[in-house]
C-alpha cells in the first residue's frame, strides 16, 4: 500500500432539501450577528430572500459577484462589508460568489458561510483566486475556508440543464485528479469514487427533468464530495490546463473543464492505470476517458474548445504556457503529447484510446 498523510479539514456541513431554513441557526451557532449577503446580479432575488430569512442578522445584500473574481469587484465588496459594519458574509451562489466571499475573508479575516447553488465545490476548499490585469492569482489560506456550508438541493432546481451538466463534470474533474494525485489518501479516494458515481447517475436524470429533487440531491451530494477532494489533495495536468485556458483566453470555467477532462484522462491513462480503472467503474463505463466524453456528449454538453471561443492560433500558445511550469503529474509533460491533447480538445474529437 502507498504511504499517505491524512489531515481532516472541513467546514461544518448541513445538507438536505429545505435546509436553507437552518441558515439563521447556523449563524447563531457561530455567534455572527451582521452578515453581508453576496450574490451575482442574476441571483439577486435569491439573495434578497436569504436576507429576509436572516432578518436583523443581515447587514445588507451585495449583488456584484462576477465570474473569475475581478479585483475591482473585490474592492467594491470589501467596501460594502466595511460600510455595512458586517461581521461576516454569506455567499449564495456558484464558485464566483463563493470566490468573492473568500476575497473578503482574505483581507479582513471575516468568517464566511456558503450556500452553494452549483456543483463547483469552492465552498469546501481553502483556495482563493482573484483576477487582476488579465491574470488570475490563486493561493491557499485557511481563513478563506467557509466556517459552515448549507447545501439545499431545492436551490439548484432552477440551474439550467446545460450548466448542471458542465458544472457536474467540472466536479468530476476534482475527484478524477484526486484519484491520481501525488498526495492522495484512501479517505479522499473513497469520497472521489462516491462523488463520481453520484454524478454519473444523477446528471442524465437532471438532463431529462431538471426539477427532479432526488437527482438534484444526489448531484449536490456529489459536489460536496468532489469539492472536499479538491480542497484536500493536489490537482494535476487537467486543472493546470483549464487554469491556463480560462485565465489566458477567458474561456468559461465549467465548459472548459468538461471539454478538456476526457483528453487529460487519456493523456494520463498509461501512467495511472489503477486510478483510471476505478474512475471507469465509478462512471459505470468501460474506460475512464471515453466514459467522461460520453457523459458530456450524450447530455448535450460542448465537446470542442473551438465552440466555446478558443481560436486555432491559441492552441500552440496554450501548449507553450502549459509547459512553462513543471508540477506533479502521473505522466511527464511532453510537448508533442500535450499538443495532440489540446488539438483533440480543440476539434472535439473522441479522446485517444490508451
Ligand atoms: P459561477 O459561479 O460563475 O455561476 C455561473 C452562472 O450561473 C452565474 O451567472 C450564476 O449567477 C448562475 N447560477 C448559479 N447558481 C444558479 C442557480 N441555482 N440557478 C440559476 N443560475 C445560477 O460558476 P461556477 O461554475 O459555479 O463557478 C466557477 C468559478 O468558481 C470559477 O471562477 C472557478 O475558478 C471558481 N472555482 C473555484 C474553486 C476554488 O476552490 N477556489 C473551485 C471551483 C471553482
CSV table of C-alpha atoms and ligand atoms in Angstrom, one decimal:
chain,number,residue,atom,x,y,z
A,1,UNK,CA,0.0,0.0,0.0
A,2,UNK,CA,1.2,3.5,-0.8
A,3,UNK,CA,2.1,5.6,2.3
A,4,UNK,CA,0.0,8.6,2.9
A,5,UNK,CA,-0.7,11.6,5.2
A,6,UNK,CA,-4.2,12.4,6.2
A,7,UNK,CA,-5.5,15.6,7.9
A,8,UNK,CA,-9.2,16.2,8.3
A,9,UNK,CA,-10.1,19.7,7.1
A,10,UNK,CA,-13.7,20.6,6.5
A,11,UNK,CA,-16.3,23.3,7.3
A,12,UNK,CA,-19.4,22.2,9.2
A,13,UNK,CA,-21.9,20.8,6.6
A,14,UNK,CA,-25.7,21.0,6.8
A,15,UNK,CA,-27.3,19.1,3.9
A,16,UNK,CA,-30.9,18.4,2.8
A,17,UNK,CA,-33.9,19.7,0.9
A,18,UNK,CA,-35.2,22.8,2.7
A,19,UNK,CA,-32.0,23.2,4.8
A,20,UNK,CA,-31.8,26.9,3.8
A,21,UNK,CA,-34.3,27.5,6.7
A,22,UNK,CA,-31.5,26.4,9.1
A,23,UNK,CA,-29.1,29.2,7.9
A,24,UNK,CA,-30.1,31.6,10.8
A,25,UNK,CA,-29.3,29.0,13.4
A,26,UNK,CA,-26.0,28.3,11.7
A,27,UNK,CA,-25.1,32.0,12.0
A,28,UNK,CA,-26.2,31.9,15.7
A,29,UNK,CA,-24.0,28.9,16.4
A,30,UNK,CA,-21.0,30.9,15.1
A,31,UNK,CA,-22.0,34.0,17.0
A,32,UNK,CA,-22.5,36.0,13.8
A,33,UNK,CA,-24.9,39.0,14.0
A,34,UNK,CA,-24.4,41.1,10.8
A,35,UNK,CA,-23.9,39.1,7.6
A,36,UNK,CA,-23.5,40.7,4.2
A,37,UNK,CA,-25.3,38.5,1.7
A,38,UNK,CA,-23.4,38.1,-1.5
A,39,UNK,CA,-24.7,37.0,-5.0
A,40,UNK,CA,-24.3,37.7,-8.7
A,41,UNK,CA,-26.7,40.2,-10.2
A,42,UNK,CA,-28.6,37.3,-11.7
A,43,UNK,CA,-29.2,35.7,-8.3
A,44,UNK,CA,-30.2,39.0,-6.6
A,45,UNK,CA,-33.8,37.7,-5.9
A,46,UNK,CA,-32.4,34.7,-4.0
A,47,UNK,CA,-30.0,36.9,-2.1
A,48,UNK,CA,-32.9,39.2,-1.1
A,49,UNK,CA,-34.8,36.1,0.1
A,50,UNK,CA,-31.9,35.0,2.2
A,51,UNK,CA,-31.5,38.5,3.7
A,52,UNK,CA,-35.2,38.4,4.6
A,53,UNK,CA,-34.8,35.0,6.2
A,54,UNK,CA,-31.8,36.3,8.3
A,55,UNK,CA,-33.8,39.3,9.4
A,56,UNK,CA,-31.7,41.6,11.6
A,57,UNK,CA,-28.8,39.2,11.2
A,58,UNK,CA,-28.4,40.6,7.7
A,59,UNK,CA,-26.3,43.7,7.1
A,60,UNK,CA,-27.4,44.0,3.5
A,61,UNK,CA,-27.1,42.5,0.1
A,62,UNK,CA,-24.1,42.9,-2.3
A,63,UNK,CA,-25.2,41.5,-5.7
A,64,UNK,CA,-22.0,42.3,-7.5
A,65,UNK,CA,-20.2,38.9,-7.8
A,66,UNK,CA,-18.6,38.4,-11.2
A,67,UNK,CA,-17.1,35.4,-13.0
A,68,UNK,CA,-13.3,34.9,-12.2
A,69,UNK,CA,-13.5,37.4,-9.2
A,70,UNK,CA,-12.1,40.6,-10.8
A,71,UNK,CA,-10.1,42.8,-8.4
A,72,UNK,CA,-12.5,45.8,-8.9
A,73,UNK,CA,-15.5,43.7,-7.7
A,74,UNK,CA,-13.4,42.6,-4.7
A,75,UNK,CA,-12.6,46.2,-3.7
A,76,UNK,CA,-16.3,47.1,-4.0
A,77,UNK,CA,-17.4,44.1,-1.9
A,78,UNK,CA,-14.8,44.8,0.8
A,79,UNK,CA,-16.0,48.4,0.9
A,80,UNK,CA,-19.6,47.3,1.1
A,81,UNK,CA,-18.8,45.0,4.0
A,82,UNK,CA,-16.9,47.7,5.8
A,83,UNK,CA,-19.7,50.4,5.3
A,84,UNK,CA,-22.4,48.0,6.5
A,85,UNK,CA,-20.4,47.1,9.6
A,86,UNK,CA,-20.6,43.4,8.6
A,87,UNK,CA,-19.1,40.8,10.9
A,88,UNK,CA,-19.4,38.0,8.3
A,89,UNK,CA,-20.5,37.2,4.7
A,90,UNK,CA,-23.0,34.7,3.4
A,91,UNK,CA,-22.1,33.7,-0.2
A,92,UNK,CA,-25.2,32.4,-2.0
A,93,UNK,CA,-24.4,31.1,-5.5
A,94,UNK,CA,-21.8,29.3,-7.5
A,95,UNK,CA,-18.0,29.4,-7.4
A,96,UNK,CA,-17.8,33.1,-8.5
A,97,UNK,CA,-19.9,34.2,-5.5
A,98,UNK,CA,-18.1,31.9,-3.0
A,99,UNK,CA,-14.8,33.3,-4.5
A,100,UNK,CA,-15.9,36.8,-3.7
A,101,UNK,CA,-16.6,35.8,-0.2
A,102,UNK,CA,-13.2,34.3,0.1
A,103,UNK,CA,-11.6,37.5,-1.3
A,104,UNK,CA,-13.4,39.4,1.6
A,105,UNK,CA,-12.1,36.9,4.1
A,106,UNK,CA,-8.6,37.1,2.8
A,107,UNK,CA,-8.3,40.8,3.5
A,108,UNK,CA,-10.4,41.1,6.6
A,109,UNK,CA,-10.5,37.6,8.2
A,110,UNK,CA,-14.3,37.9,8.3
A,111,UNK,CA,-15.9,34.4,8.6
A,112,UNK,CA,-17.8,33.2,5.5
A,113,UNK,CA,-20.8,30.9,5.4
A,114,UNK,CA,-21.6,29.4,2.0
A,115,UNK,CA,-24.9,28.4,0.4
A,116,UNK,CA,-23.8,26.8,-2.9
A,117,UNK,CA,-26.1,26.7,-5.9
A,118,UNK,CA,-23.9,25.0,-8.4
A,119,UNK,CA,-21.5,22.0,-8.3
A,120,UNK,CA,-18.2,23.9,-8.5
A,121,UNK,CA,-17.2,22.9,-5.0
A,122,UNK,CA,-15.3,26.0,-4.0
A,123,UNK,CA,-17.1,26.1,-0.6
A,124,UNK,CA,-15.1,23.1,0.5
A,125,UNK,CA,-11.6,24.5,-0.3
A,126,UNK,CA,-9.2,27.0,1.3
A,127,UNK,CA,-8.2,28.0,-2.3
A,128,UNK,CA,-8.9,31.6,-3.4
A,129,UNK,CA,-8.5,33.3,-6.8
A,130,UNK,CA,-8.6,37.0,-7.8
A,131,UNK,CA,-8.1,38.3,-11.3
A,132,UNK,CA,-6.1,41.4,-11.9
A,133,UNK,CA,-4.7,42.7,-15.2
A,134,UNK,CA,-5.9,39.6,-17.0
A,135,UNK,CA,-4.1,37.2,-14.7
A,136,UNK,CA,-5.9,35.0,-12.1
A,137,UNK,CA,-3.7,34.7,-9.0
A,138,UNK,CA,-4.6,31.8,-6.7
A,139,UNK,CA,-3.4,30.8,-3.3
A,140,UNK,CA,-4.3,28.8,-0.2
A,141,UNK,CA,-5.2,30.3,3.1
A,142,UNK,CA,-7.1,28.6,6.0
A,143,UNK,CA,-9.0,31.7,6.8
A,144,UNK,CA,-10.9,31.7,3.5
A,145,UNK,CA,-12.4,28.3,4.0
A,146,UNK,CA,-16.0,28.8,4.9
A,147,UNK,CA,-17.0,28.1,8.6
A,148,UNK,CA,-20.3,26.4,7.6
A,149,UNK,CA,-21.9,25.3,4.4
A,150,UNK,CA,-25.6,24.8,3.9
A,151,UNK,CA,-26.4,22.6,0.9
A,152,UNK,CA,-30.1,22.8,-0.1
A,153,UNK,CA,-30.9,20.9,-3.3
A,154,UNK,CA,-34.1,22.9,-3.7
A,155,UNK,CA,-31.9,25.9,-4.5
A,156,UNK,CA,-30.5,24.0,-7.5
A,157,UNK,CA,-33.8,23.1,-9.2
A,158,UNK,CA,-33.6,26.1,-11.4
A,159,UNK,CA,-30.0,25.6,-12.6
A,160,UNK,CA,-30.3,25.4,-16.4
A,161,UNK,CA,-29.7,21.8,-17.7
A,162,UNK,CA,-26.6,22.8,-19.6
A,163,UNK,CA,-24.9,24.5,-16.6
A,164,UNK,CA,-25.9,21.5,-14.5
A,165,UNK,CA,-24.1,19.1,-16.8
A,166,UNK,CA,-20.9,21.1,-17.2
A,167,UNK,CA,-20.8,22.1,-13.5
A,168,UNK,CA,-21.2,18.4,-12.7
A,169,UNK,CA,-18.3,17.3,-15.0
A,170,UNK,CA,-16.2,20.2,-13.5
A,171,UNK,CA,-16.8,18.5,-10.1
A,172,UNK,CA,-15.9,15.0,-11.5
A,173,UNK,CA,-12.6,16.5,-12.6
A,174,UNK,CA,-11.7,17.3,-9.0
A,175,UNK,CA,-12.4,13.7,-8.0
A,176,UNK,CA,-10.7,12.1,-11.0
A,177,UNK,CA,-7.5,14.1,-10.5
A,178,UNK,CA,-7.7,13.3,-6.8
A,179,UNK,CA,-7.5,9.6,-7.6
A,180,UNK,CA,-4.1,10.0,-9.2
A,181,UNK,CA,-2.9,12.9,-7.0
A,182,UNK,CA,0.7,12.8,-5.8
A,183,UNK,CA,-0.5,13.4,-2.3
A,184,UNK,CA,-3.8,11.4,-2.4
A,185,UNK,CA,-5.0,9.3,0.5
A,186,UNK,CA,-7.5,6.4,0.9
A,187,UNK,CA,-10.2,8.6,2.5
A,188,UNK,CA,-10.2,11.1,-0.3
A,189,UNK,CA,-10.2,8.2,-2.8
A,190,UNK,CA,-13.5,6.9,-1.2
A,191,UNK,CA,-15.0,10.3,-1.4
A,192,UNK,CA,-13.9,10.8,-5.0
A,193,UNK,CA,-15.3,7.5,-6.2
A,194,UNK,CA,-18.6,8.1,-4.4
A,195,UNK,CA,-18.7,11.6,-5.9
A,196,UNK,CA,-18.1,10.4,-9.5
A,197,UNK,CA,-20.8,7.7,-9.1
A,198,UNK,CA,-23.3,10.3,-7.7
A,199,UNK,CA,-22.8,12.5,-10.8
A,200,UNK,CA,-22.8,9.6,-13.3
A,201,UNK,CA,-26.2,8.6,-12.0
A,202,UNK,CA,-27.8,12.0,-11.5
A,203,UNK,CA,-26.7,14.1,-14.5
A,204,UNK,CA,-28.7,12.1,-17.1
A,205,UNK,CA,-31.7,12.3,-14.8
A,206,UNK,CA,-31.3,16.0,-14.4
A,207,UNK,CA,-31.0,16.5,-18.1
A,208,UNK,CA,-34.3,14.8,-18.7
A,209,UNK,CA,-36.0,16.5,-15.7
A,210,UNK,CA,-34.1,19.5,-14.2
A,211,UNK,CA,-36.7,19.6,-11.4
A,212,UNK,CA,-36.1,16.0,-10.2
A,213,UNK,CA,-35.4,16.7,-6.5
A,214,UNK,CA,-33.8,13.3,-5.8
A,215,UNK,CA,-31.4,13.6,-8.7
A,216,UNK,CA,-30.6,17.2,-7.7
A,217,UNK,CA,-29.9,16.0,-4.1
A,218,UNK,CA,-27.6,13.3,-5.4
A,219,UNK,CA,-25.7,15.8,-7.6
A,220,UNK,CA,-25.3,18.3,-4.8
A,221,UNK,CA,-24.0,15.4,-2.6
A,222,UNK,CA,-21.5,14.6,-5.3
A,223,UNK,CA,-20.5,18.3,-5.4
A,224,UNK,CA,-19.8,18.2,-1.7
A,225,UNK,CA,-17.6,15.1,-2.0
A,226,UNK,CA,-15.7,16.2,-5.1
A,227,UNK,CA,-15.2,19.7,-3.6
A,228,UNK,CA,-13.8,18.1,-0.5
A,229,UNK,CA,-11.3,16.2,-2.6
A,230,UNK,CA,-10.2,19.4,-4.4
A,231,UNK,CA,-9.6,21.1,-1.0
A,232,UNK,CA,-7.6,18.3,0.4
A,233,UNK,CA,-5.3,16.9,-2.3
A,234,UNK,CA,-3.2,18.4,-5.1
A,235,UNK,CA,-4.5,18.6,-8.6
A,236,UNK,CA,-2.5,17.9,-11.8
A,237,UNK,CA,-2.4,18.3,-15.6
A,238,UNK,CA,-6.2,18.8,-16.1
A,239,UNK,CA,-6.6,21.6,-13.6
A,240,UNK,CA,-3.4,23.4,-14.8
A,241,UNK,CA,-4.5,23.3,-18.4
A,242,UNK,CA,-8.0,24.6,-17.6
A,243,UNK,CA,-6.5,27.3,-15.4
A,244,UNK,CA,-4.3,28.4,-18.4
A,245,UNK,CA,-7.2,28.2,-20.9
A,246,UNK,CA,-9.6,30.1,-18.6
A,247,UNK,CA,-7.0,32.8,-17.5
A,248,UNK,CA,-5.2,33.4,-20.7
A,249,UNK,CA,-8.1,33.0,-23.3
A,250,UNK,CA,-11.0,33.9,-21.0
A,251,UNK,CA,-12.9,30.7,-21.7
A,252,UNK,CA,-15.9,29.8,-19.5
A,253,UNK,CA,-14.9,27.7,-16.5
A,254,UNK,CA,-17.2,24.7,-16.3
A,255,UNK,CA,-17.4,24.2,-20.1
A,256,UNK,CA,-13.6,24.2,-20.4
A,257,UNK,CA,-13.3,21.5,-17.7
A,258,UNK,CA,-16.0,19.5,-19.4
A,259,UNK,CA,-14.2,19.6,-22.8
A,260,UNK,CA,-10.6,19.0,-21.5
A,261,UNK,CA,-11.2,16.3,-18.9
A,262,UNK,CA,-11.6,13.3,-21.3
A,263,UNK,CA,-8.4,14.2,-23.1
A,264,UNK,CA,-6.4,14.9,-19.9
A,265,UNK,CA,-7.5,11.4,-18.6
A,266,UNK,CA,-6.5,9.8,-22.0
A,267,UNK,CA,-3.1,11.5,-21.7
A,268,UNK,CA,-2.5,10.3,-18.1
A,269,UNK,CA,-4.1,6.8,-18.6
A,270,UNK,CA,-0.8,4.9,-19.5
A,271,UNK,CA,0.8,6.3,-16.3
A,272,UNK,CA,-2.2,5.8,-13.9
A,273,UNK,CA,-3.9,2.5,-14.9
A,274,UNK,CA,-5.3,1.7,-11.5
A,275,UNK,CA,-6.9,5.2,-11.0
A,276,UNK,CA,-8.4,5.0,-14.5
A,277,UNK,CA,-9.9,1.6,-13.8
A,278,UNK,CA,-11.5,2.9,-10.6
A,279,UNK,CA,-12.8,6.1,-12.4
A,280,UNK,CA,-14.3,3.9,-15.1
A,281,UNK,CA,-16.1,1.7,-12.6
A,282,UNK,CA,-17.5,4.7,-10.7
A,283,UNK,CA,-18.8,6.0,-14.1
A,284,UNK,CA,-20.2,2.6,-15.0
A,285,UNK,CA,-18.1,2.8,-18.2
A,286,UNK,CA,-15.5,0.5,-19.8
A,287,UNK,CA,-12.9,3.3,-19.9
A,288,UNK,CA,-12.5,6.5,-17.9
A,289,UNK,CA,-11.7,8.9,-20.7
A,290,UNK,CA,-14.4,7.6,-23.1
A,291,UNK,CA,-16.9,7.4,-20.2
A,292,UNK,CA,-16.5,11.1,-19.3
A,293,UNK,CA,-16.6,12.0,-23.1
A,294,UNK,CA,-19.9,10.1,-23.4
A,295,UNK,CA,-21.4,11.6,-20.3
A,296,UNK,CA,-20.8,15.1,-21.8
A,297,UNK,CA,-21.7,14.3,-25.4
A,298,UNK,CA,-24.8,12.3,-24.5
A,299,UNK,CA,-26.1,15.1,-22.3
A,300,UNK,CA,-25.8,18.0,-24.7
A,301,UNK,CA,-22.5,19.5,-23.3
A,302,UNK,CA,-20.0,21.1,-25.6
A,303,UNK,CA,-17.1,18.8,-26.7
A,304,UNK,CA,-14.9,21.2,-28.7
A,305,UNK,CA,-12.8,24.2,-27.4
A,306,UNK,CA,-13.4,26.0,-30.8
A,307,UNK,CA,-17.1,26.1,-30.0
A,308,UNK,CA,-16.5,28.0,-26.7
A,309,UNK,CA,-14.2,30.7,-28.1
A,310,UNK,CA,-10.7,29.3,-28.5
A,311,UNK,CA,-9.1,30.3,-31.8
A,312,UNK,CA,-6.9,27.9,-33.8
A,313,UNK,CA,-3.8,30.0,-33.3
A,314,UNK,CA,-4.3,29.9,-29.5
A,315,UNK,CA,-3.7,26.1,-29.4
A,316,UNK,CA,0.1,26.4,-29.7
A,317,UNK,CA,0.3,29.3,-27.3
A,318,UNK,CA,-1.8,27.3,-24.7
A,319,UNK,CA,0.6,24.4,-25.2
A,320,UNK,CA,3.7,26.6,-24.6
A,321,UNK,CA,2.1,28.1,-21.5
A,322,UNK,CA,1.2,24.6,-20.2
A,323,UNK,CA,4.8,23.5,-20.5
A,324,UNK,CA,6.2,26.6,-18.6
A,325,UNK,CA,5.9,25.1,-15.1
A,326,UNK,CA,6.5,21.5,-14.1
A,327,UNK,CA,4.3,20.1,-11.4
A,328,UNK,CA,3.5,16.6,-10.2
A,329,UNK,CA,1.5,14.6,-12.8
A,330,UNK,CA,1.4,10.9,-13.4
A,331,UNK,CA,2.8,11.2,-16.9
A,332,UNK,CA,5.6,13.7,-17.6
A,333,UNK,CA,4.6,16.8,-19.6
A,334,UNK,CA,5.7,16.2,-23.2
A,335,UNK,CA,5.3,18.9,-25.8
A,336,UNK,CA,4.1,16.5,-28.6
A,337,UNK,CA,1.6,14.7,-26.4
A,338,UNK,CA,0.2,17.9,-24.9
A,339,UNK,CA,-0.2,19.5,-28.4
A,340,UNK,CA,-2.1,16.4,-29.5
A,341,UNK,CA,-4.3,16.6,-26.4
A,342,UNK,CA,-5.1,20.3,-27.0
A,343,UNK,CA,-5.8,19.7,-30.7
A,344,UNK,CA,-8.2,16.9,-29.9
A,345,UNK,CA,-10.0,19.1,-27.4
A,346,UNK,CA,-10.0,22.0,-29.9
A,347,UNK,CA,-11.6,19.9,-32.6
A,348,UNK,CA,-13.9,18.0,-30.3
A,349,UNK,CA,-12.6,14.6,-31.2
A,350,UNK,CA,-13.1,11.5,-29.1
A,351,UNK,CA,-10.2,11.0,-26.6
A,352,UNK,CA,-7.5,8.7,-27.9
A,353,UNK,CA,-7.5,5.1,-26.8
A,354,UNK,CA,-4.7,4.3,-24.3
B,1,LIG,P1,-20.5,30.8,-11.5
B,1,LIG,O1,-20.5,31.0,-10.0
B,1,LIG,O2,-19.8,31.8,-12.3
B,1,LIG,O3,-22.0,30.7,-11.9
B,1,LIG,C1,-22.4,30.7,-13.3
B,1,LIG,C2,-23.7,31.4,-13.5
B,1,LIG,O4,-24.8,30.6,-13.0
B,1,LIG,C3,-23.8,32.8,-12.8
B,1,LIG,O5,-24.4,33.7,-13.7
B,1,LIG,C4,-24.7,32.5,-11.6
B,1,LIG,O6,-25.5,33.6,-11.3
B,1,LIG,C5,-25.6,31.4,-12.2
B,1,LIG,N1,-26.2,30.5,-11.2
B,1,LIG,C6,-25.6,29.9,-10.2
B,1,LIG,N2,-26.4,29.2,-9.5
B,1,LIG,C7,-27.6,29.2,-10.1
B,1,LIG,C8,-28.9,28.7,-9.9
B,1,LIG,N3,-29.1,27.8,-8.8
B,1,LIG,N4,-29.9,28.9,-10.7
B,1,LIG,C9,-29.7,29.7,-11.8
B,1,LIG,N5,-28.5,30.3,-12.1
B,1,LIG,C10,-27.5,30.1,-11.3
B,1,LIG,O7,-20.0,29.4,-12.0
B,1,LIG,P2,-19.4,28.1,-11.2
B,1,LIG,O8,-19.1,27.1,-12.3
B,1,LIG,O9,-20.2,27.7,-10.1
B,1,LIG,O10,-18.0,28.6,-10.6
B,1,LIG,C11,-16.9,28.9,-11.4
B,1,LIG,C12,-15.9,29.8,-10.7
B,1,LIG,O11,-15.6,29.2,-9.5
B,1,LIG,C13,-14.6,29.9,-11.5
B,1,LIG,O12,-14.1,31.3,-11.4
B,1,LIG,C14,-13.7,29.0,-10.8
B,1,LIG,O13,-12.3,29.3,-10.9
B,1,LIG,C15,-14.2,29.1,-9.4
B,1,LIG,N6,-13.9,27.8,-8.6
B,1,LIG,C16,-13.1,28.0,-7.5
B,1,LIG,C17,-12.8,26.9,-6.7
B,1,LIG,C18,-11.9,27.0,-5.5
B,1,LIG,O14,-11.7,26.0,-4.8
B,1,LIG,N7,-11.4,28.2,-5.3
B,1,LIG,C19,-13.4,25.6,-7.0
B,1,LIG,C20,-14.2,25.5,-8.1
B,1,LIG,C21,-14.5,26.7,-8.9
